[in-house]
Short mmCIF file of C-alpha atoms and ligand atoms in Angstrom, two decimals:
data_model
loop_
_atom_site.label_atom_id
_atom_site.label_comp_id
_atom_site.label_asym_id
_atom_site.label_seq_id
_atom_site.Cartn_x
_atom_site.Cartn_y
_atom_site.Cartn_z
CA UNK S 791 -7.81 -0.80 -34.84
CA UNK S 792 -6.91 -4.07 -33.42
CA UNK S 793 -5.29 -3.86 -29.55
CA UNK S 794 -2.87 -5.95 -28.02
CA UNK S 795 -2.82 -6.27 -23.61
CA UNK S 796 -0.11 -7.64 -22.65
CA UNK S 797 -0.19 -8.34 -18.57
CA UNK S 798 -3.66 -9.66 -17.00
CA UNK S 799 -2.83 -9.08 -12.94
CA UNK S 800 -4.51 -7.27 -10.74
CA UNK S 801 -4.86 -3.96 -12.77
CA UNK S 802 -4.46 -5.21 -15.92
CA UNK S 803 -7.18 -7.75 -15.69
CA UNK S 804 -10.10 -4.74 -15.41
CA UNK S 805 -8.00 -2.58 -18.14
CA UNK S 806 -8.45 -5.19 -20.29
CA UNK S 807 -12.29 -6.12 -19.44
CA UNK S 808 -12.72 -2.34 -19.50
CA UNK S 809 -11.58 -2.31 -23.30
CA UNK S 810 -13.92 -5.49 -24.29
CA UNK S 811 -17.03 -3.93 -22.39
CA UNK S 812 -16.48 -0.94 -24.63
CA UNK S 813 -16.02 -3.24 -27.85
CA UNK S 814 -12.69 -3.11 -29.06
CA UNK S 815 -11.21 -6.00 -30.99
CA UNK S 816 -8.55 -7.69 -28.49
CA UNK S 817 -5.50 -10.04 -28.76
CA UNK S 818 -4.29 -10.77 -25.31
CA UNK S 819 -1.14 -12.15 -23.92
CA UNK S 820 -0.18 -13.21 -19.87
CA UNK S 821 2.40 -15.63 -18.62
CA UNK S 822 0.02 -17.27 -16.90
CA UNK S 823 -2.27 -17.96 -19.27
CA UNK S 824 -5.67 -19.17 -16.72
CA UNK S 825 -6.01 -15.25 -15.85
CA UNK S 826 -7.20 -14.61 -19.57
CA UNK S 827 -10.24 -16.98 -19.39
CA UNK S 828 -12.74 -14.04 -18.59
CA UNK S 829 -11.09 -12.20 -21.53
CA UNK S 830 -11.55 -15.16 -23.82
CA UNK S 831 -14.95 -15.35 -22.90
CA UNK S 832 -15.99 -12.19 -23.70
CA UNK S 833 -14.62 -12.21 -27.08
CA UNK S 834 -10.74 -11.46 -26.76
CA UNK S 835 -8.07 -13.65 -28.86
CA UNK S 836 -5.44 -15.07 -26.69
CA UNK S 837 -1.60 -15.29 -28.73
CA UNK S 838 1.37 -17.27 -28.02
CA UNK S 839 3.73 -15.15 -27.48
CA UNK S 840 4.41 -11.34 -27.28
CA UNK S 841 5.79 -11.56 -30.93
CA UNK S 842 2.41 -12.45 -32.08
CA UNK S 843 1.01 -10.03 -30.40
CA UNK S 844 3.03 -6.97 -31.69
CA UNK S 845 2.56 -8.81 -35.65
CA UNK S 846 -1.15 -9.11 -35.24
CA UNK S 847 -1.73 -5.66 -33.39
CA UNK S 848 -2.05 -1.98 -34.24
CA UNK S 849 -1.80 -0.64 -30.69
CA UNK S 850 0.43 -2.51 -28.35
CA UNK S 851 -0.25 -2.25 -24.51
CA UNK S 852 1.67 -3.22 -21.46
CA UNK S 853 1.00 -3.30 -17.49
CA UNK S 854 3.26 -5.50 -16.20
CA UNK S 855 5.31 -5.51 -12.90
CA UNK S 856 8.13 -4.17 -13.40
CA UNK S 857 10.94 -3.11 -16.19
CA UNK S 858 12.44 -7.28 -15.46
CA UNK S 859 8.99 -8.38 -16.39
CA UNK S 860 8.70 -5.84 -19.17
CA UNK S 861 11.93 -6.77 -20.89
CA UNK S 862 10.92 -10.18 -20.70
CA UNK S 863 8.42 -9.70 -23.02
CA UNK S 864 10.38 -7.12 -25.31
CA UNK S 865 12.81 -9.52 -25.54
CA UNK S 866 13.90 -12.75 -26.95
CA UNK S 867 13.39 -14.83 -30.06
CA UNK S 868 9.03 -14.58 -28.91
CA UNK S 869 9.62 -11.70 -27.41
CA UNK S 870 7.53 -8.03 -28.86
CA UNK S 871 10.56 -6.59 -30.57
CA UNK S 872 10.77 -9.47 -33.11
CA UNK S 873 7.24 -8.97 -34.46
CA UNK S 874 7.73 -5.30 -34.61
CA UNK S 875 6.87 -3.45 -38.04
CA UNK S 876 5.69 -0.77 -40.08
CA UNK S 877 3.67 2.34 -37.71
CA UNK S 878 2.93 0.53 -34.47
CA UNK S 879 2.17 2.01 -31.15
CA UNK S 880 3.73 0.39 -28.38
CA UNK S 881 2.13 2.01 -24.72
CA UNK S 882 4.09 0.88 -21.28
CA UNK S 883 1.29 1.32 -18.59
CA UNK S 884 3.59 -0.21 -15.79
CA UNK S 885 5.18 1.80 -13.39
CA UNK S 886 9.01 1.29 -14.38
CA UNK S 887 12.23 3.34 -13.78
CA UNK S 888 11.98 6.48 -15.74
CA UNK S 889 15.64 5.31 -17.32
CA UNK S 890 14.48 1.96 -18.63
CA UNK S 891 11.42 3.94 -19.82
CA UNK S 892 14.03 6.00 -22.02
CA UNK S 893 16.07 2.99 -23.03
CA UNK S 894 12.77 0.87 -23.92
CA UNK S 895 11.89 3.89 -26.19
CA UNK S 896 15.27 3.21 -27.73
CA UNK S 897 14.98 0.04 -27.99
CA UNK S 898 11.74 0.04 -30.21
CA UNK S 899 13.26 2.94 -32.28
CA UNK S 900 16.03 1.16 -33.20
CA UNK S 901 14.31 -2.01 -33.99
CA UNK S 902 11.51 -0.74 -35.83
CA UNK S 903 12.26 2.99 -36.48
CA UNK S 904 8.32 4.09 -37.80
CA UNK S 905 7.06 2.68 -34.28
CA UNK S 906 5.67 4.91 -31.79
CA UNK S 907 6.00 4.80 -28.20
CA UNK S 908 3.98 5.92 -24.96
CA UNK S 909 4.40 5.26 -21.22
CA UNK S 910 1.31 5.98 -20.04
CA UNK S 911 1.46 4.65 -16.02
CA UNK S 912 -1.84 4.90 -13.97
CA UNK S 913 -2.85 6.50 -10.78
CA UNK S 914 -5.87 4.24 -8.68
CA UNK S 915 -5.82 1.08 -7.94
CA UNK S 916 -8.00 -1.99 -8.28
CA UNK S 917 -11.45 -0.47 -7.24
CA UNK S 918 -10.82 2.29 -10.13
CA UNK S 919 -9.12 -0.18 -12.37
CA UNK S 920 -12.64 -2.02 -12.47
CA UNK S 921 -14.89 1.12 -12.51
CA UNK S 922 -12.20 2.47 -15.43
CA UNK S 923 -11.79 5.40 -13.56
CA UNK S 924 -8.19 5.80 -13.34
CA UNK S 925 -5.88 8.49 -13.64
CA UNK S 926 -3.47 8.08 -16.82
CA UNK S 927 -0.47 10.31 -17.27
CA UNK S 928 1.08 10.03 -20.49
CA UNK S 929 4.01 11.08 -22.50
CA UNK S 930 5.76 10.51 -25.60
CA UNK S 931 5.07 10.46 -29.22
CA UNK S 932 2.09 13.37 -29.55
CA UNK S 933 1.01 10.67 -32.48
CA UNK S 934 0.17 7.97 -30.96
CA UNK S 935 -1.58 9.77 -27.84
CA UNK S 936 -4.00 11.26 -30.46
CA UNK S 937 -4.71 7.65 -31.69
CA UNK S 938 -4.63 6.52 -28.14
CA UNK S 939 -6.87 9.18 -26.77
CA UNK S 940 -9.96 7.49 -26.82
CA UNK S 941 -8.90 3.74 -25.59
CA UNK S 942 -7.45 5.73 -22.62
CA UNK S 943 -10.92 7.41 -21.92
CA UNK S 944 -12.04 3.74 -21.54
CA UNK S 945 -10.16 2.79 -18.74
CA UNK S 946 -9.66 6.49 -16.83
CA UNK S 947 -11.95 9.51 -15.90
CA UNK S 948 -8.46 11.86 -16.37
CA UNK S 949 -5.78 11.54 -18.85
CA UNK S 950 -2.93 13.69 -18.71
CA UNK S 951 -0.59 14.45 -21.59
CA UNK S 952 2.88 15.52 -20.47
CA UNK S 953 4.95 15.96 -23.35
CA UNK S 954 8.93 13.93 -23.49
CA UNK S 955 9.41 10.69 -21.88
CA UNK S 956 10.22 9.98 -19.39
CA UNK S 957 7.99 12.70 -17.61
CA UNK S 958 4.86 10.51 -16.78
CA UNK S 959 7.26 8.57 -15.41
CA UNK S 960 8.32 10.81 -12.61
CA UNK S 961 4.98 12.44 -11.99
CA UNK S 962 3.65 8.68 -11.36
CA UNK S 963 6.72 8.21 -8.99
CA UNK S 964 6.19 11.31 -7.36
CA UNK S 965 2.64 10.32 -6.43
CA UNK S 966 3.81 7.32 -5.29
CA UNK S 967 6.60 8.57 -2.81
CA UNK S 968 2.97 11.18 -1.58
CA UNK S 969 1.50 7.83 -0.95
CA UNK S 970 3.89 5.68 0.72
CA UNK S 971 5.11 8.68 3.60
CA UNK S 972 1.04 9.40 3.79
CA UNK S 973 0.39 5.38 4.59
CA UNK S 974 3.64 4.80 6.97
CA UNK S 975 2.41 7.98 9.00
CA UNK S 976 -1.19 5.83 9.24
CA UNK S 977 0.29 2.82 10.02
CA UNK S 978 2.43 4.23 12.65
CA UNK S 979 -0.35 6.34 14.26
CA UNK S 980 -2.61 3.19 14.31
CA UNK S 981 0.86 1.00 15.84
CA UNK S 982 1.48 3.45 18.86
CA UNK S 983 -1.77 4.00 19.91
CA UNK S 984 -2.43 -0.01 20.01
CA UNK S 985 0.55 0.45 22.30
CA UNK S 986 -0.91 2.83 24.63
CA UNK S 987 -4.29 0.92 24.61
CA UNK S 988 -6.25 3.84 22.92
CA UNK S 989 -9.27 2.49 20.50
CA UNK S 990 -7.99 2.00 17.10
CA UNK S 991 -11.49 3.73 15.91
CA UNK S 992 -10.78 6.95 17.61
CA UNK S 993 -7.66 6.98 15.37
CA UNK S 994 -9.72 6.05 12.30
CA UNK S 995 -12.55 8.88 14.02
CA UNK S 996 -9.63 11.60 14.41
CA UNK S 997 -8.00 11.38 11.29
CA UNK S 998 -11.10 10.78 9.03
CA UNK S 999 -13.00 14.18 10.28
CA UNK S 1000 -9.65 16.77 11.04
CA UNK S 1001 -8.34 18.70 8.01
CA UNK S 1002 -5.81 15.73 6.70
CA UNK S 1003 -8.87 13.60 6.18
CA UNK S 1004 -8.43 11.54 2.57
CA UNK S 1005 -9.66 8.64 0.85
CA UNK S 1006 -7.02 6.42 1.72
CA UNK S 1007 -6.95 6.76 5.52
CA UNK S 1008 -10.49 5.68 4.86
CA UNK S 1009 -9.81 2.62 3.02
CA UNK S 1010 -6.58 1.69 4.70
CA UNK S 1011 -7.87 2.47 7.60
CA UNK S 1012 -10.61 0.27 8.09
CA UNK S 1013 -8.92 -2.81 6.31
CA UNK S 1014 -5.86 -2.00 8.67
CA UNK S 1015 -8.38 -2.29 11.79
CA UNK S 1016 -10.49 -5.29 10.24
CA UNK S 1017 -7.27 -7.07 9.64
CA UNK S 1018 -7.92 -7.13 6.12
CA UNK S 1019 -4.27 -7.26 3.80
CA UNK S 1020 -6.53 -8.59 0.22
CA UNK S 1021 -3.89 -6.62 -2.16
CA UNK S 1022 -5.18 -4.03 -3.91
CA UNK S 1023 -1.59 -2.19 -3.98
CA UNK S 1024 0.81 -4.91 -3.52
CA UNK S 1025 3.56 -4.05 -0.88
CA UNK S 1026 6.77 -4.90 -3.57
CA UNK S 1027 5.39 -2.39 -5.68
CA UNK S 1028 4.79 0.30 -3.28
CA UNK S 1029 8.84 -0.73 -2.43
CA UNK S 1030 9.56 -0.57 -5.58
CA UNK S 1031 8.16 2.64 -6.31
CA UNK S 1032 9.55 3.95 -2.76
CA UNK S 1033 12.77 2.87 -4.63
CA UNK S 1034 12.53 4.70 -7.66
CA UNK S 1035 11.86 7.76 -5.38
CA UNK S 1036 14.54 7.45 -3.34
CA UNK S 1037 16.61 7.19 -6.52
CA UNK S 1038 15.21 10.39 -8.28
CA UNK S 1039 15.87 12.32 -5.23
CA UNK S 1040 19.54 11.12 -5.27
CA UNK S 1041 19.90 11.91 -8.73
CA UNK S 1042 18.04 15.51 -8.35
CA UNK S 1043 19.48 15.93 -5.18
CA UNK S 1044 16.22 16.64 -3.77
CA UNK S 1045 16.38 15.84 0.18
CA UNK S 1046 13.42 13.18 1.48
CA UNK S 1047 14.44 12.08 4.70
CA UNK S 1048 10.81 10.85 4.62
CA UNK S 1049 11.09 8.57 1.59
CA UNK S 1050 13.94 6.85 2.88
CA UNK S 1051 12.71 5.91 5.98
CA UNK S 1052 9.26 4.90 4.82
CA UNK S 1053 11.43 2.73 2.10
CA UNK S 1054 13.49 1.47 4.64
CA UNK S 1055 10.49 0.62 6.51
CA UNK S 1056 8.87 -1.30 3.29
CA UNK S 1057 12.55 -2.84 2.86
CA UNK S 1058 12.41 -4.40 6.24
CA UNK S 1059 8.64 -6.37 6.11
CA UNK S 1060 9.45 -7.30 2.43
CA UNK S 1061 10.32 -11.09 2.56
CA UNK S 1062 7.08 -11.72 4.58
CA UNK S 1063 4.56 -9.29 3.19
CA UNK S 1064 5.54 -8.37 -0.28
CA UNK S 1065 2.46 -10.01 -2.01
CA UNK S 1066 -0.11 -8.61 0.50
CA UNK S 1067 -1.69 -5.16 0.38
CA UNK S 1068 0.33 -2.57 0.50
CA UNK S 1069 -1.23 -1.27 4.09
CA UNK S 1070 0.56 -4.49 5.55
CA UNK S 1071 3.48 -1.33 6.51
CA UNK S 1072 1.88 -1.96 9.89
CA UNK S 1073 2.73 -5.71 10.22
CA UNK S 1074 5.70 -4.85 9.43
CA UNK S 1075 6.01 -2.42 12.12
CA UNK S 1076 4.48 -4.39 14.55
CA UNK S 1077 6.29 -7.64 13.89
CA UNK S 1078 8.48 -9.38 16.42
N1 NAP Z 2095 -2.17 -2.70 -8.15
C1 NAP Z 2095 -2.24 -1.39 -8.09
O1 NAP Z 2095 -2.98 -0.83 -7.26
C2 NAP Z 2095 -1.46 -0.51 -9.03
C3 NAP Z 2095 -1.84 0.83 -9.15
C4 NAP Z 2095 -1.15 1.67 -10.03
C5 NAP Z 2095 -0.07 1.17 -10.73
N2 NAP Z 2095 0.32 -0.11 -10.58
C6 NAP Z 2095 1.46 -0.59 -11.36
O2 NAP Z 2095 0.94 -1.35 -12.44
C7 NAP Z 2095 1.81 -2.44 -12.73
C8 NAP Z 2095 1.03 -3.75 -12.61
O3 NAP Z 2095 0.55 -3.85 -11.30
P1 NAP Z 2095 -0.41 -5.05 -10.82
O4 NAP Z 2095 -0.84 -4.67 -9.46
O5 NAP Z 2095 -1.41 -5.35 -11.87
O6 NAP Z 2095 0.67 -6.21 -10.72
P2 NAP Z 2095 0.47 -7.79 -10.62
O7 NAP Z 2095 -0.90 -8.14 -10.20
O8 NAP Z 2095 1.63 -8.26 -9.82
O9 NAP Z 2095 0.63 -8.26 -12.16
C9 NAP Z 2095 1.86 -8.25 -12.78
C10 NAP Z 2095 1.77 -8.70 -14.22
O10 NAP Z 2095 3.11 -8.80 -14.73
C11 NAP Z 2095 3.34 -10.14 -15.22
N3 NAP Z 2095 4.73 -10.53 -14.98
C12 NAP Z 2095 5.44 -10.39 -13.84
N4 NAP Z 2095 6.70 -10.85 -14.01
C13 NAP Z 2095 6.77 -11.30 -15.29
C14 NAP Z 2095 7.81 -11.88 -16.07
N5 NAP Z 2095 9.03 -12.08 -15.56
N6 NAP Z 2095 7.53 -12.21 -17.35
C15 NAP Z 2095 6.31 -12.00 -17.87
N7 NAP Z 2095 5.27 -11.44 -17.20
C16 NAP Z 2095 5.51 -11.09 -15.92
C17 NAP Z 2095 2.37 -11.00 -14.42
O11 NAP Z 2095 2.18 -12.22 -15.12
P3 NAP Z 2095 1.61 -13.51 -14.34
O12 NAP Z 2095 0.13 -13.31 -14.27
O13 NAP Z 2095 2.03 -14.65 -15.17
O14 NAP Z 2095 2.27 -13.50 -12.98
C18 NAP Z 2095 1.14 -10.09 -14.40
O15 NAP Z 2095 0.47 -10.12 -15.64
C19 NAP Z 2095 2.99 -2.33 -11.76
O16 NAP Z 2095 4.05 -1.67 -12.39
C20 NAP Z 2095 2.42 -1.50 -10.61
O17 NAP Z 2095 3.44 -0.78 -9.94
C21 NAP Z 2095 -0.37 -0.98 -9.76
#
C-alpha cells in the first residue's frame, strides 16, 4: 500500500514522520513545500500537486486547517478530485464542519463512485502527535477503516470507530467545546487573582491537587505563568472549533451559554493572537 499525506503543519508533520518511522512507502504533498524536507530525508516522495498524489496513492490522507484549506486541495484542475480512480481511500484527519464533512463525502462519490471515504479527526496535540499517541475517532466507509486500521495504530494509542459520517465529526467538536470552557475558566482564574495580587502558583497549587485536577491545567498552566504562548493548539483553531460548537448547539438546540461566551472570548483576542497557543485566552483577557 502506497500512502499519500497531504498537510505537513504542526500535527501533520509528526503524523507523517510517525508513518515513515514505522516504514510505510510515502508520497507527500504541503503548500509550503520547505516543511517536507525531514520527510524527504527519511525516504518520503514529495508530488506536485494533490492530483498526483491521489493518481500515485492507495490511501489518501489529509490534516489540514480547515474545510477552505481542504477544498483547496480537492479542488481545481491539480487539485485531488482530478486524479481520483478506481478503489481509493480518501481519510480527512482535519477538524472541519461536520456539513462539509458530508458534502466532501459527496463530492468524492460523485467523482469517483468506487472511492472510499473516512474523516478520521484526532484528539492530542503536538506532544502526542510526536509520541503517535493520539486519539483517532473515525467514521465512514467500514471498508476502508479495516484497511486503515493499522496506519491509524501508528500515529494513536486509541482509535475509535463510530459508524456514519459525520459522527467523528461531532464527537471531535464536542471535545473541543470540553476544552475551550475548561481553558477560559483557567485563564480567568489565573487573570483575577493577578488582580487581587494572590501568587499565580497557589492557583496552579489549588487547582492541580483539588478534585478538577487534569492534564491541561498542568500544561497550560505553567506555560500561562512562564509566559510561554509556543503553539501547540493554535488559538484560530480552538475559535474555530468553539465555532462549530456554537453552531451544533444552534442546530440541536442544545443550550451552552458557556460555549458562547468562551467563543466570544476567543472572537475578541483573534486578530492579535490567532497564531499563538491556544492558552493565549488570557492575553486576551488581560489586554488593554
Ligand atoms: N495543533 C493541534 O494541537 C491540533 C490538535 C487536534 C486537531 N487539530 C486539527 O488538525 C488540523 C491541523 O492542525 P495543525 O495544528 O497541524 O494546523 P497548522 O499547523 O496550521 O497546519 C495547517 C496545514 O494546512 C495547510 N493549509 C492551510 N491553508 C491552506 C490552503 N489554503 N491551501 C493548502 N493548504 C493549506 C498548511 O499548509 P502550509 O504549511 O503551506 O501553511 C498546513 O499544512 C486542524 O483542523 C486542527 O483543528 C490540531
Amino acid at each position: 500500500m502506497k500512502i499519500g499525506f497531504i498537510g505537513l503543519g504542526i500535527m501533520g508533520n509528526f503524523m507523517a514522520l510517525n508513518l515513515l518511522k514505522n516504514g510505510v512507502m510515502l508520497n507527500v504533498y504541503n503548500r509550503t513545500k520547505e516543511k517536507a524536507k525531514e520527510h524527504i530525508k527519511k525516504g518520503a516522495i514529495f508530488l506536485d500537486s494533490p492530483k498526483e498524489i491521489a493518481k500515485k496513492s492507495d490511501i489518501i490522507m489529509l490534516m489540514l486547517s480547515d474545510s477552505k484549506a481542504v477544498s483547496s486541495i480537492t479542488d481545481g484542475y491539480e487539485g485531488l478530485l482530478e486524479g481520483l480512480d478506481g478503489e481509493k481511500i480518501i481519510i480527512n484527519m482535519s477538524t472541519i464542519e461536520p456539513d462539509y464533512s458530508v458534502e466532501l463525502y459527496k463530492k468524492i462519490k460523485i467523482k469517483s463512485p468506487s472511492s472510499l471515504f473516512l474523516e478520521a479527526p484526532v484528539i492530542g496535540s503536538k506532544i502526542p502527535a510526536k509520541e503517535g499517541s493520539l486519539i483517532i475517532l473515525a467514521a465512514g466507509d467500514k471498508k476502508a477503516y479495516d484497511l486503515s486500521a493499522d496506519y491509524f495504530n501508528m500515529m494513536g494509542k486509541m482509535i475509535i470507530y463510530l459508524d456514519n459520517i459525520p459522527k467523528a465529526s461531532y464527537l471531535k467538536i464536542i471535545n473541543n467545546q470540553i476544552m475551550g470552557i475548561t481553558m477560559g475558566a483557567l485563564a480567568e482564574g489565573l487573570s483575577l487573582s493577578k488582580k487581587i495580587g494572590i501568587d499565580d502558583n497557589a492557583v496552579y497549587d489549588i487547582v492541580n491537587s483539588g478534585a478538577f485536577a487534569n492534564s491541561m491545567f498542568q500544561l497550560k498552566g505553567k506555560n500561562i505563568i512562564d509566559g510561554n504562548y509556543e503553539t501547540n493548539f493554535p488559538y484560530k483553531h480552538m475559535q474555530k472549533d468553539l465555532n462549530f460548537a456554537v453552531k451544533l448547539s444552534g442546530e440541536f438546540k442544545a443550550f451552552s451559554p458557556l460555549t458562547s461566551a468562551i467563543n466570544n472570548s476567543y472572537i475578541l483576542g483573534y486578530d492579535k493572537f490567532k497564531d499563538e497557543d491556544m492558552c493565549a485566552i488570557y492575553k486576551t483577557l488581560n489586554f488593554d
